[in-house]
Amino acid sequence: MIGLIDCNNFYASCERVFNPKLEGKPIGILSNNDGCIIARSNELKPLIPMGMPAYQIPSKIRKQIILLSSNYELYGDMSQRVFDTVQNHTPNIELYSIDEAFIRLDGFADITAHCLKIKNVVKRDTGIPVSIGIAPTRTLAKLANHIAKKQAIYQNVYCLPTDEKSLKNILETFSINNIWGVGRHIANKLNRINIHTAWDLRQANLKYIRNNFSVTLERTVLELQGINCIKLDDLSTAKKNIMISRSFGRLTSKLFDLQEAIRLHASRATEKLRQQQSVASAILVFLKTNRFCDNSSQYHPSIVVPLSFPTDDSRLIISAAQKGLLAIYKQDFLFMKSGVMLLDLKIKNRYSQLDCFATPLANPSLHKNDKLMKTIDTINQKMGKNTIQLGGIQKSAPWQIKRQLLSKRYTTDWNELPLVK
DNA sequence: TGGGAAGCT
DNA sequence: AGCTTCC
């Protein structure tokens, strides 16, 4: 059996661990730039829909609720604590997202009892409430988790029945909108051919689904039937591309602002590249104007700049990015967002083995570059982001993201530890 | 008026 | 390259 463990209202719960006054209150977490609602406590859910832009919140409601900027340093660290704790009780764990993981539950006599114990230990040791859904496949475990969360009698741990009749009763009341892998568009299309519930979809004709939808949805149907066919990448599998992009806290048309932003994005992307021990063959640079502004002219350029050989050297990648920026920049637009994407990533060592034109016994200057990059990474890891930067000095710029409602980094910064009085 | 990644067509 | 999905 497979369990899906999911943290309840994760971001809101993290904030509550260190600020108990938030307990029982309607709280919401905002996206970057304090833009829109990306997480809600249970108390907020009836008041505000997911994804609502902050400026659209009626002022009457705004007064009764607490909004916070997203604090990813805190959430990332809490996530690690939660899943370290889980791992102590079920070693076989697949991390899926910042607040979810699948666990293998074979070999436990009473699976539900074991999961109740995990739930309690995680709450005791980290302060985070979790729900666990149990079923034969990942898709069904997600479904079971949904029930565990929604129906109070299960106390957040629910094991899906396996006998056909009970299963039918459950799936017949479960809307396809809540099935993992079925989004809004697919759900509408399915409704049109009279498939409304998880049971309907489970009975659907596989060939028909594959021909009229996709192999992905076909897999979902199989998983609903109890046949495992969705595998997850484990954490060690390298990404195929790496993107960094941010909206500006304030629109800008200045080349200098864009150069600084692109430099930081390219730096950060290349750090991630080195972390997964890959090299990039090309970099894409893009700009966007404000797409919500009807009366200003729109311009969404992008360009791919090939690198003369696959590399993970920040200096080469930053300068290629700047070259790309100059090629697409036009001064008479107000830009809203910029970003870079590293493309066609390859495993670093494999590349050097295959490169028959490389100087034998490694070019000493290449080796020196590696050491330089490693040194920069180590210092930045120890002393904090951007302690060493390449070719930039701006500490804070007007275009940087807005985070006016940020809580402290209680667990990752010596200067922001919680005080006990 | 978010950001990052993947797979399919 | 564009669309859809996930969180």
CSV table of N, CA and C in Angstrom, one decimal, chain A residues 86 100 103 111 167 170 184 201 216-217 247 260 276 287 313 339 346 350 371-372 385 389 417:
chain,number,residue,atom,x,y,z
A,86,VAL,N,9.1,12.0,9.3
A,86,VAL,CA,8.3,10.9,8.7
A,86,VAL,C,9.3,9.7,8.4
A,100,GLU,N,4.2,17.6,0.5
A,100,GLU,CA,3.6,16.3,0.2
A,100,GLU,C,4.7,15.3,0.0
A,103,ILE,N,4.6,7.6,0.8
A,103,ILE,CA,5.3,6.6,1.6
A,103,ILE,C,4.9,5.2,1.3
A,111,ILE,N,-2.0,-0.7,9.1
A,111,ILE,CA,-1.4,0.4,8.4
A,111,ILE,C,-2.1,1.7,9.0
A,167,LEU,N,-15.7,0.4,-2.5
A,167,LEU,CA,-15.0,1.3,-3.3
A,167,LEU,C,-15.9,2.1,-4.2
A,170,ILE,N,-17.7,4.9,-2.5
A,170,ILE,CA,-16.9,6.1,-2.3
A,170,ILE,C,-16.7,6.8,-3.6
A,184,ARG,N,-9.0,21.6,-14.9
A,184,ARG,CA,-10.2,22.2,-15.2
A,184,ARG,C,-10.7,21.8,-16.7
A,201,LEU,N,-15.0,7.5,-14.3
A,201,LEU,CA,-13.7,7.6,-15.0
A,201,LEU,C,-13.0,6.2,-14.9
A,216,THR,N,-1.5,10.3,-20.6
A,216,THR,CA,-1.4,10.7,-19.2
A,216,THR,C,-2.7,10.3,-18.5
A,217,LEU,N,-3.8,10.7,-19.2
A,217,LEU,CA,-5.1,10.4,-18.6
A,217,LEU,C,-5.4,8.9,-18.6
A,247,SER,N,8.8,38.9,-11.1
A,247,SER,CA,8.2,40.2,-11.5
A,247,SER,C,8.9,41.3,-10.7
A,260,GLU,N,20.8,44.3,-14.2
A,260,GLU,CA,21.0,43.8,-12.9
A,260,GLU,C,20.1,42.6,-12.6
A,276,GLN,N,23.2,20.5,-9.3
A,276,GLN,CA,22.8,19.2,-9.8
A,276,GLN,C,23.9,18.6,-10.8
A,287,LEU,N,11.7,38.9,-21.5
A,287,LEU,CA,11.2,40.1,-20.8
A,287,LEU,C,9.7,40.0,-21.1
A,313,ASP,N,29.9,27.6,-15.9
A,313,ASP,CA,30.7,28.8,-15.4
A,313,ASP,C,29.8,30.0,-15.4
A,339,GLY,N,13.4,37.1,-17.0
A,339,GLY,CA,13.8,35.8,-16.5
A,339,GLY,C,14.8,35.2,-17.5
A,346,LYS,N,23.1,18.9,-19.7
A,346,LYS,CA,23.7,17.6,-19.8
A,346,LYS,C,24.5,17.3,-18.5
A,350,ARG,N,29.7,13.3,-17.8
A,350,ARG,CA,29.4,12.5,-19.1
A,350,ARG,C,29.9,13.4,-20.3
A,371,LYS,N,37.3,25.2,-9.7
A,371,LYS,CA,37.6,25.5,-8.3
A,371,LYS,C,37.1,26.9,-7.9
A,372,LEU,N,37.2,27.8,-8.8
A,372,LEU,CA,36.7,29.2,-8.5
A,372,LEU,C,35.2,29.1,-8.2
A,385,LYS,N,23.4,34.2,0.9
A,385,LYS,CA,23.2,34.4,-0.5
A,385,LYS,C,23.9,35.7,-0.9
A,389,GLN,N,29.3,38.2,-5.3
A,389,GLN,CA,28.6,38.3,-6.6
A,389,GLN,C,29.5,38.6,-7.7
A,417,LEU,N,16.0,34.3,15.4
A,417,LEU,CA,15.4,33.2,16.2
A,417,LEU,C,14.3,33.7,17.1
